[in-house]
Amino acid sequence: MTVHHSRRACLLVALTLVFCVLAVDADTPGANASLSSALAPAQPVTLGESLENLGRLYQDKNNPVLQELWFLGRYHGQQHWSDANRGPYEESWENRRLRFGAQAKFFNKLTLHAQMLSGTDLEPFYGGFTELWAQWSFSDTLNLTIGQQKHRFSHERNVSSRYMNYLERSMLTNMFALDYTPAVTLSGKIGRFNYYTGVFSNATSRSIGRSFTDFDSGWSFLANLTYDLGKSLGTDTAFLNVSYLRSDPDASATLMTRFEHGVAAALIFTEGPLSLVTEVTFGLGGARGDAHGLNLQPGLFLTDKLQIVARYQLAISDQRTGLTAQRRYERNVGLNTGDLYRAGYAGLNYYIAGHRLKLITGVEYSKMGDRDCWTGMAAVRLFWGPHAQGPFPMAQTLEGMW
């Protein structure tokens, strides 16, 4: 990355932090507080609580036209060091994600959302839109969304990068080549069930015009269902998530091309400072055979801000080259394809302001065939805008053991 690009990245982050301070001041209650309230002892407020509505520019639930307006976005920067037994050593800093956008709610029914992204290391600075959609809420049980939106196959993919406890999603999840594409979806909550289903295009483009007019890449169907188990299993929280993917790509498809069918199931538990996500994933059909995998993600909050995390991945294919190593960062140091993949990760995360601003560090060992790789990672993650809801770790941290 050039010095010019580094300075531009630093400037963008600095401007974002200035905005954070302004947003906290603007959102702090008390502008119309009574004198007695002003003289009352100040209540302790954490930085995370102060930034809870970071990015909210306007809110008035009594306004019949405009109820909310948000400035939203995220910045993720990370450093990695990778060393393999049969490949070159590599290290680099990457401006992993930079996104800006806005979201507004009208008439208590209509939500408009637009979010642009930059390319890796800000090249190009404008790389199209990750999301550009309109949603009409008929009720809590039925929401219709049309436009470019996130493909939510598997619990791991459903968890936004804003809330992930580690740097990259698992190898098998990434093999599905899921991304933001034009789609028509239905979602809602019925009792203890949350559902999300729809039909997606199998390609997108930096040109949003092409994305919404060129539908010659095939299609995919997704159904995702989450059931709230409550305390039935003796834990503080428990959720079951199941999802199904059917993909029918054409020759021009760029996404969701690896498997014809996907099935995933996850159990998500929290108990005090402990968390555990267990997910199994199956990829079926396709020219390179089937694959299935296991993803275990335990975690422990030592304090309200300090978390120990771990992850174990196991993936198996029925074809000798049915699995493909992670583009970040394994392929660059010699891992390529195989039929058996194993990886273990251990990390330490510090939540400066909850998920709004956090530091992520970790070490991962991965092995495929006769090649293995060690990768050390350190990252900063910042976001502003409305929270997303869902099972752990979405928009939540746990109370620490100390």
CSV table of C-alpha atoms in Angstrom, one decimal:
chain,number,residue,atom,x,y,z
A,1,MET,CA,0.0,0.0,0.0
A,2,THR,CA,1.4,3.5,-0.9
A,3,VAL,CA,2.1,6.3,1.5
A,4,HIS,CA,-0.7,8.3,-0.2
A,5,HIS,CA,-3.2,5.6,0.4
A,6,SER,CA,-2.0,5.1,4.0
A,7,ARG,CA,-2.5,8.8,4.7
A,8,ARG,CA,-5.9,8.8,3.1
A,9,ALA,CA,-7.0,5.8,5.3
A,10,CYS,CA,-5.7,7.5,8.4
A,11,LEU,CA,-7.6,10.7,7.5
A,12,LEU,CA,-10.8,8.8,6.9
A,13,VAL,CA,-10.5,7.1,10.3
A,14,ALA,CA,-9.7,10.4,12.0
A,15,LEU,CA,-12.7,12.1,10.5
A,16,THR,CA,-14.8,9.2,11.6
A,17,LEU,CA,-13.6,9.5,15.2
A,18,VAL,CA,-14.4,13.2,15.1
A,19,PHE,CA,-17.8,12.3,13.9
A,20,CYS,CA,-18.1,9.9,16.8
A,21,VAL,CA,-17.5,12.6,19.4
A,22,LEU,CA,-19.9,15.0,17.7
A,23,ALA,CA,-22.6,12.3,17.5
A,24,VAL,CA,-22.2,11.5,21.2
A,25,ASP,CA,-22.6,15.2,22.1
A,26,ALA,CA,-25.6,15.6,19.8
A,27,ASP,CA,-27.3,12.5,21.2
A,28,THR,CA,-26.6,13.2,24.9
A,29,PRO,CA,-29.9,13.8,26.7
A,30,GLY,CA,-30.2,16.9,28.8
A,31,ALA,CA,-30.6,19.7,26.3
A,32,ASN,CA,-34.1,20.3,27.7
A,33,ALA,CA,-33.5,18.9,31.1
A,34,SER,CA,-34.9,20.6,34.1
A,35,LEU,CA,-32.6,22.4,36.6
A,36,SER,CA,-33.3,19.7,39.2
A,37,SER,CA,-32.1,17.1,36.7
A,38,ALA,CA,-29.0,19.1,35.9
A,39,LEU,CA,-28.1,19.3,39.6
A,40,ALA,CA,-28.7,15.6,40.2
A,41,PRO,CA,-25.5,13.4,40.6
A,42,ALA,CA,-24.2,12.2,37.3
A,43,GLN,CA,-24.8,8.5,36.6
A,44,PRO,CA,-21.9,6.4,35.5
A,45,VAL,CA,-22.0,5.8,31.7
A,46,THR,CA,-19.6,3.6,29.8
A,47,LEU,CA,-18.2,4.6,26.5
A,48,GLY,CA,-20.2,1.8,24.9
A,49,GLU,CA,-23.4,3.2,26.3
A,50,SER,CA,-22.5,6.7,25.2
A,51,LEU,CA,-22.0,5.4,21.6
A,52,GLU,CA,-25.2,3.3,21.6
A,53,ASN,CA,-26.8,5.5,19.0
A,54,LEU,CA,-23.7,6.4,17.2
A,55,GLY,CA,-24.6,7.7,13.7
A,56,ARG,CA,-28.2,8.5,14.5
A,57,LEU,CA,-28.9,12.0,13.0
A,58,TYR,CA,-32.6,12.2,13.7
A,59,GLN,CA,-35.4,10.3,15.6
A,60,ASP,CA,-39.0,11.3,16.2
A,61,LYS,CA,-41.5,8.5,16.5
A,62,ASN,CA,-44.3,11.0,16.6
A,63,ASN,CA,-43.4,12.4,13.2
A,64,PRO,CA,-45.8,10.8,10.7
A,65,VAL,CA,-43.4,11.1,7.8
A,66,LEU,CA,-39.8,10.6,8.9
A,67,GLN,CA,-39.1,8.6,12.1
A,68,GLU,CA,-35.4,7.9,11.8
A,69,LEU,CA,-32.3,9.0,9.9
A,70,TRP,CA,-28.9,7.3,10.3
A,71,PHE,CA,-25.5,7.9,8.9
A,72,LEU,CA,-23.9,4.4,8.8
A,73,GLY,CA,-20.7,2.7,7.9
A,74,ARG,CA,-17.7,0.8,9.1
A,75,TYR,CA,-13.9,0.7,9.0
A,76,HIS,CA,-11.9,-2.5,9.5
A,77,GLY,CA,-8.2,-2.4,9.3
A,78,GLN,CA,-5.9,-5.4,10.0
A,79,GLN,CA,-2.4,-6.7,10.0
A,80,HIS,CA,-1.4,-10.3,9.4
A,81,TRP,CA,1.8,-12.4,9.5
A,82,SER,CA,1.6,-15.7,7.7
A,83,ASP,CA,4.3,-18.4,7.5
A,84,ALA,CA,3.9,-21.9,5.9
A,85,ASN,CA,6.1,-25.0,5.7
A,86,ARG,CA,6.1,-25.0,1.9
A,87,GLY,CA,5.6,-21.4,0.8
A,88,PRO,CA,6.8,-17.8,1.2
A,89,TYR,CA,6.5,-15.7,4.4
A,90,GLU,CA,4.0,-12.9,4.0
A,91,GLU,CA,3.0,-9.9,6.1
A,92,SER,CA,0.9,-6.8,5.3
A,93,TRP,CA,-1.5,-4.2,6.6
A,94,GLU,CA,-4.9,-4.2,4.8
A,95,ASN,CA,-7.7,-1.7,4.9
A,96,ARG,CA,-10.2,-4.6,4.9
A,97,ARG,CA,-13.5,-2.8,4.8
A,98,LEU,CA,-14.6,0.8,4.4
A,99,ARG,CA,-18.2,1.6,3.9
A,100,PHE,CA,-20.5,4.7,4.1
A,101,GLY,CA,-24.2,5.0,3.7
A,102,ALA,CA,-27.5,6.1,5.1
A,103,GLN,CA,-30.7,4.6,6.3
A,104,ALA,CA,-34.1,6.3,6.8
A,105,LYS,CA,-37.5,5.1,8.0
A,106,PHE,CA,-40.7,6.7,6.6
A,107,PHE,CA,-44.4,6.4,7.5
A,108,ASN,CA,-43.6,3.7,10.1
A,109,LYS,CA,-43.5,1.2,7.3
A,110,LEU,CA,-40.8,2.1,4.7
A,111,THR,CA,-37.1,1.7,5.3
A,112,LEU,CA,-34.6,2.9,2.7
A,113,HIS,CA,-30.9,1.7,2.9
A,114,ALA,CA,-27.9,2.5,0.8
A,115,GLN,CA,-24.3,1.7,1.6
A,116,MET,CA,-21.2,2.1,-0.7
A,117,LEU,CA,-17.9,0.3,-0.2
A,118,SER,CA,-14.3,0.8,-1.1
A,119,GLY,CA,-12.0,-1.8,-2.6
A,120,THR,CA,-9.3,-3.5,-0.6
A,121,ASP,CA,-6.8,-0.9,0.5
A,122,LEU,CA,-9.2,1.7,-0.8
A,123,GLU,CA,-8.5,0.8,-4.4
A,124,PRO,CA,-10.8,1.9,-5.9
A,125,PHE,CA,-12.3,4.3,-3.4
A,126,TYR,CA,-15.7,3.8,-4.8
A,127,GLY,CA,-16.3,0.1,-5.4
A,128,GLY,CA,-20.1,0.1,-5.9
A,129,PHE,CA,-22.8,-0.7,-3.3
A,130,THR,CA,-22.9,-3.5,-0.8
A,131,GLU,CA,-26.5,-2.8,0.0
A,132,LEU,CA,-29.1,-0.8,-1.8
A,133,TRP,CA,-32.6,-1.8,-0.9
A,134,ALA,CA,-36.1,-0.8,0.1
A,135,GLN,CA,-38.2,-2.6,2.8
A,136,TRP,CA,-41.9,-2.4,3.4
A,137,SER,CA,-43.0,-3.6,6.8
A,138,PHE,CA,-46.6,-4.9,6.7
A,139,SER,CA,-46.2,-6.1,10.3
A,140,ASP,CA,-43.6,-7.7,12.6
A,141,THR,CA,-44.4,-11.0,10.9
A,142,LEU,CA,-44.0,-9.9,7.3
A,143,ASN,CA,-41.4,-7.6,5.8
A,144,LEU,CA,-40.8,-7.4,2.0
A,145,THR,CA,-37.3,-6.3,0.9
A,146,ILE,CA,-36.3,-5.6,-2.7
A,147,GLY,CA,-32.8,-4.6,-3.9
A,148,GLN,CA,-29.2,-5.6,-3.3
A,149,GLN,CA,-28.9,-7.2,0.1
A,150,LYS,CA,-27.0,-9.8,2.2
A,151,HIS,CA,-27.2,-13.5,1.4
A,152,ARG,CA,-27.7,-15.1,4.9
A,153,PHE,CA,-27.0,-18.8,4.4
A,154,SER,CA,-25.7,-20.3,7.7
A,155,HIS,CA,-25.6,-18.6,11.1
A,156,GLU,CA,-21.9,-17.7,10.6
A,157,ARG,CA,-22.7,-15.8,7.4
A,158,ASN,CA,-25.7,-14.2,9.0
A,159,VAL,CA,-23.5,-12.6,11.7
A,160,SER,CA,-22.4,-9.3,10.4
A,161,SER,CA,-18.7,-8.5,10.2
A,162,ARG,CA,-19.4,-5.8,12.8
A,163,TYR,CA,-20.0,-8.4,15.4
A,164,MET,CA,-17.6,-11.3,14.5
A,165,ASN,CA,-15.2,-12.4,17.3
A,166,TYR,CA,-12.4,-13.3,14.8
A,167,LEU,CA,-11.1,-11.8,11.6
A,168,GLU,CA,-12.4,-14.1,8.9
A,169,ARG,CA,-15.3,-16.5,8.5
A,170,SER,CA,-14.6,-20.3,8.2
A,171,MET,CA,-13.1,-21.8,5.1
A,172,LEU,CA,-16.2,-23.9,4.1
A,173,THR,CA,-18.5,-20.9,4.5
A,174,ASN,CA,-16.3,-18.8,2.3
A,175,MET,CA,-16.2,-21.6,-0.3
A,176,PHE,CA,-19.9,-21.0,-1.0
A,177,ALA,CA,-19.0,-17.5,-2.4
A,178,LEU,CA,-21.9,-15.7,-0.8
A,179,ASP,CA,-22.1,-12.0,-1.2
A,180,TYR,CA,-24.5,-9.0,-1.5
A,181,THR,CA,-26.6,-9.4,-4.7
A,182,PRO,CA,-30.0,-8.2,-6.0
A,183,ALA,CA,-32.8,-10.1,-4.4
A,184,VAL,CA,-36.4,-10.2,-3.3
A,185,THR,CA,-36.8,-11.5,0.3
A,186,LEU,CA,-39.4,-11.9,3.0
A,187,SER,CA,-38.6,-11.9,6.7
A,188,GLY,CA,-40.3,-11.6,10.0
A,189,LYS,CA,-40.9,-13.0,13.5
A,190,ILE,CA,-43.7,-15.4,14.4
A,191,GLY,CA,-43.7,-16.4,18.0
A,192,ARG,CA,-40.3,-17.8,18.8
A,193,PHE,CA,-39.4,-18.2,15.1
A,194,ASN,CA,-37.5,-15.7,13.0
A,195,TYR,CA,-37.4,-16.4,9.2
A,196,TYR,CA,-35.7,-15.0,6.2
A,197,THR,CA,-36.2,-16.3,2.7
A,198,GLY,CA,-36.0,-15.2,-0.9
A,199,VAL,CA,-34.6,-15.4,-4.4
A,200,PHE,CA,-31.1,-13.9,-5.3
A,201,SER,CA,-29.2,-13.2,-8.4
A,202,ASN,CA,-25.9,-15.1,-8.7
A,203,ALA,CA,-23.9,-12.0,-9.7
A,204,THR,CA,-23.4,-8.4,-8.9
A,205,SER,CA,-21.4,-5.6,-10.4
A,206,ARG,CA,-19.7,-2.4,-9.4
A,207,SER,CA,-22.2,-0.7,-11.7
A,208,ILE,CA,-25.5,-0.8,-9.8
A,209,GLY,CA,-27.3,-0.3,-13.1
A,210,ARG,CA,-25.9,-3.5,-14.5
A,211,SER,CA,-26.7,-5.3,-11.2
A,212,PHE,CA,-30.4,-4.5,-11.4
A,213,THR,CA,-30.8,-5.0,-15.2
A,214,ASP,CA,-28.5,-7.9,-16.2
A,215,PHE,CA,-30.1,-11.1,-14.9
A,216,ASP,CA,-28.2,-13.6,-17.0
A,217,SER,CA,-26.2,-15.2,-14.2
A,218,GLY,CA,-28.7,-17.7,-12.8
A,219,TRP,CA,-30.4,-17.6,-9.4
A,220,SER,CA,-30.3,-19.0,-5.9
A,221,PHE,CA,-33.0,-19.6,-3.3
A,222,LEU,CA,-32.4,-19.2,0.4
A,223,ALA,CA,-34.5,-20.2,3.5
A,224,ASN,CA,-33.1,-19.4,6.9
A,225,LEU,CA,-35.0,-20.1,10.2
A,226,THR,CA,-34.0,-19.3,13.8
A,227,TYR,CA,-35.9,-20.7,16.8
A,228,ASP,CA,-35.5,-19.2,20.3
A,229,LEU,CA,-35.1,-22.2,22.7
A,230,GLY,CA,-35.3,-19.8,25.7
A,231,LYS,CA,-34.0,-21.5,28.9
A,232,SER,CA,-35.3,-25.0,27.9
A,233,LEU,CA,-31.7,-26.3,27.8
A,234,GLY,CA,-30.7,-24.8,31.1
A,235,THR,CA,-28.6,-22.0,29.7
A,236,ASP,CA,-29.2,-18.2,29.8
A,237,THR,CA,-29.9,-18.2,26.0
A,238,ALA,CA,-30.2,-20.9,23.4
A,239,PHE,CA,-31.0,-20.7,19.7
A,240,LEU,CA,-31.3,-23.2,16.8
A,241,ASN,CA,-30.6,-21.9,13.3
A,242,VAL,CA,-31.1,-23.9,10.2
A,243,SER,CA,-30.7,-22.8,6.6
A,244,TYR,CA,-31.0,-24.2,3.1
A,245,LEU,CA,-29.5,-22.9,-0.2
A,246,ARG,CA,-30.4,-23.9,-3.8
A,247,SER,CA,-28.2,-22.4,-6.5
A,248,ASP,CA,-28.6,-22.7,-10.3
A,249,PRO,CA,-25.8,-20.6,-11.7
A,250,ASP,CA,-25.3,-19.8,-15.4
A,251,ALA,CA,-21.9,-19.4,-17.2
A,252,SER,CA,-21.8,-15.7,-16.3
A,253,ALA,CA,-22.4,-16.2,-12.5
A,254,THR,CA,-19.7,-14.9,-10.2
A,255,LEU,CA,-21.3,-15.9,-6.9
A,256,MET,CA,-22.8,-19.1,-5.3
A,257,THR,CA,-21.2,-21.2,-8.0
A,258,ARG,CA,-19.5,-23.9,-6.0
A,259,PHE,CA,-22.4,-26.0,-4.7
A,260,GLU,CA,-25.9,-26.7,-6.1
A,261,HIS,CA,-27.3,-27.2,-2.6
A,262,GLY,CA,-26.3,-26.1,0.9
A,263,VAL,CA,-27.6,-27.1,4.3
A,264,ALA,CA,-26.4,-25.7,7.6
A,265,ALA,CA,-27.5,-26.1,11.2
A,266,ALA,CA,-26.2,-24.2,14.3
A,267,LEU,CA,-26.8,-24.3,18.1
A,268,ILE,CA,-25.9,-21.0,19.8
A,269,PHE,CA,-25.6,-21.0,23.6
A,270,THR,CA,-24.7,-18.4,26.3
A,271,GLU,CA,-24.3,-19.0,30.0
A,272,GLY,CA,-23.0,-16.1,32.1
A,273,PRO,CA,-19.7,-15.1,30.5
A,274,LEU,CA,-19.5,-18.2,28.4
A,275,SER,CA,-20.6,-18.6,24.8
A,276,LEU,CA,-20.6,-21.6,22.4
A,277,VAL,CA,-21.5,-21.7,18.7
A,278,THR,CA,-21.6,-25.2,17.1
A,279,GLU,CA,-22.4,-25.3,13.3
A,280,VAL,CA,-22.3,-28.1,10.8
A,281,THR,CA,-22.5,-27.2,7.0
A,282,PHE,CA,-23.0,-29.4,4.0
A,283,GLY,CA,-22.3,-28.4,0.4
A,284,LEU,CA,-23.8,-30.8,-2.1
A,285,GLY,CA,-23.5,-31.1,-5.9
A,286,GLY,CA,-21.3,-29.2,-8.3
A,287,ALA,CA,-18.4,-30.2,-10.6
A,288,ARG,CA,-15.9,-30.6,-7.7
A,289,GLY,CA,-18.0,-32.9,-5.5
A,290,ASP,CA,-19.5,-32.6,-2.0
A,291,ALA,CA,-18.1,-31.2,1.2
A,292,HIS,CA,-19.1,-31.0,4.8
A,293,GLY,CA,-17.7,-29.3,7.8
A,294,LEU,CA,-17.8,-28.6,11.5
A,295,ASN,CA,-17.2,-25.2,13.1
A,296,LEU,CA,-16.9,-24.8,16.9
A,297,GLN,CA,-16.6,-21.3,18.4
A,298,PRO,CA,-16.3,-21.1,22.2
A,299,GLY,CA,-15.7,-17.8,24.0
A,300,LEU,CA,-15.3,-16.5,27.5
A,301,PHE,CA,-15.5,-12.9,28.8
A,302,LEU,CA,-12.9,-12.4,31.5
A,303,THR,CA,-14.2,-8.9,32.1
A,304,ASP,CA,-16.9,-6.9,30.5
A,305,LYS,CA,-14.3,-5.7,27.9
A,306,LEU,CA,-11.8,-8.6,27.6
A,307,GLN,CA,-12.8,-11.8,25.8
A,308,ILE,CA,-10.9,-15.0,25.1
A,309,VAL,CA,-12.1,-16.8,21.9
A,310,ALA,CA,-11.3,-20.0,20.1
A,311,ARG,CA,-12.4,-21.8,16.9
A,312,TYR,CA,-11.9,-25.2,15.5
A,313,GLN,CA,-12.7,-26.0,11.8
A,314,LEU,CA,-12.9,-29.4,10.2
A,315,ALA,CA,-13.9,-29.8,6.5
A,316,ILE,CA,-13.9,-32.9,4.4
A,317,SER,CA,-14.6,-33.4,0.7
A,318,ASP,CA,-15.3,-36.6,-1.4
A,319,GLN,CA,-13.0,-35.3,-4.1
A,320,ARG,CA,-9.2,-35.0,-3.9
A,321,THR,CA,-9.3,-31.2,-4.8
A,322,GLY,CA,-12.8,-30.5,-3.5
A,323,LEU,CA,-11.7,-28.0,-0.8
A,324,THR,CA,-10.0,-24.6,-1.4
A,325,ALA,CA,-7.9,-22.9,1.2
A,326,GLN,CA,-8.7,-19.4,2.4
A,327,ARG,CA,-8.0,-16.6,0.0
A,328,ARG,CA,-6.9,-14.6,3.1
A,329,TYR,CA,-4.2,-15.6,3.9
A,330,GLU,CA,-3.5,-19.3,3.2
A,331,ARG,CA,-3.3,-19.4,-0.6
A,332,ASN,CA,-0.6,-16.7,-0.7
A,333,VAL,CA,1.8,-18.9,1.3
A,334,GLY,CA,1.2,-22.2,-0.4
A,335,LEU,CA,-2.0,-23.8,0.8
A,336,ASN,CA,-4.2,-24.6,-2.2
A,337,THR,CA,-6.6,-27.5,-2.6
A,338,GLY,CA,-7.3,-30.8,-0.9
A,339,ASP,CA,-9.9,-33.2,0.6
A,340,LEU,CA,-9.2,-32.6,4.3
A,341,TYR,CA,-8.8,-29.2,6.1
A,342,ARG,CA,-8.3,-28.5,9.8
A,343,ALA,CA,-7.7,-25.2,11.5
A,344,GLY,CA,-7.5,-24.0,15.1
A,345,TYR,CA,-7.7,-20.4,16.3
A,346,ALA,CA,-7.1,-18.7,19.6
A,347,GLY,CA,-7.6,-15.0,20.2
A,348,LEU,CA,-8.0,-12.1,22.6
A,349,ASN,CA,-10.5,-9.3,22.0
A,350,TYR,CA,-10.8,-6.0,23.7
A,351,TYR,CA,-14.1,-4.1,23.5
A,352,ILE,CA,-13.3,-0.4,23.9
A,353,ALA,CA,-16.9,0.6,23.3
A,354,GLY,CA,-18.8,-2.7,22.8
A,355,HIS,CA,-18.9,-3.8,19.2
A,356,ARG,CA,-18.8,-0.1,18.1
A,357,LEU,CA,-15.1,0.0,18.6
A,358,LYS,CA,-12.9,-3.1,19.4
A,359,LEU,CA,-9.5,-4.6,19.0
A,360,ILE,CA,-9.2,-8.2,17.7
A,361,THR,CA,-6.0,-10.3,18.0
A,362,GLY,CA,-5.5,-14.0,17.2
A,363,VAL,CA,-3.3,-16.8,16.0
A,364,GLU,CA,-4.5,-19.5,13.6
A,365,TYR,CA,-2.9,-22.8,12.6
A,366,SER,CA,-4.3,-24.4,9.4
A,367,LYS,CA,-3.4,-27.6,7.6
A,368,MET,CA,-4.4,-29.2,4.3
A,369,GLY,CA,-2.6,-32.2,2.9
A,370,ASP,CA,1.1,-32.0,3.6
A,371,ARG,CA,1.0,-28.2,3.9
A,372,ASP,CA,0.4,-26.1,7.0
A,373,CYS,CA,0.4,-22.4,7.9
A,374,TRP,CA,0.6,-20.2,11.0
A,375,THR,CA,-1.1,-16.8,10.8
A,376,GLY,CA,-1.0,-14.1,13.4
A,377,MET,CA,-3.6,-11.3,13.2
A,378,ALA,CA,-4.4,-7.9,14.8
A,379,ALA,CA,-7.3,-5.7,13.8
A,380,VAL,CA,-9.3,-2.6,14.7
A,381,ARG,CA,-13.0,-2.5,14.0
A,382,LEU,CA,-15.3,0.5,14.1
A,383,PHE,CA,-18.8,1.0,13.0
A,384,TRP,CA,-21.6,3.5,13.3
A,385,GLY,CA,-25.3,3.1,12.4
A,386,PRO,CA,-28.2,1.0,13.6
A,387,HIS,CA,-27.6,-2.3,15.3
A,388,ALA,CA,-28.7,-5.6,13.7
A,389,GLN,CA,-30.5,-8.2,15.9
A,390,GLY,CA,-30.0,-11.9,16.2
A,391,PRO,CA,-28.5,-14.6,18.3
A,392,PHE,CA,-25.1,-14.2,19.9
A,393,PRO,CA,-22.8,-12.4,19.1
A,394,MET,CA,-25.1,-10.0,17.2
A,395,ALA,CA,-25.2,-6.6,19.0
A,396,GLN,CA,-24.3,-8.1,22.3
A,397,THR,CA,-21.5,-8.8,24.7
A,398,LEU,CA,-21.6,-10.8,27.9
A,399,GLU,CA,-21.0,-9.8,31.5
A,400,GLY,CA,-17.4,-10.7,32.5
A,401,MET,CA,-16.5,-13.3,35.1
A,402,TRP,CA,-14.5,-10.6,37.0
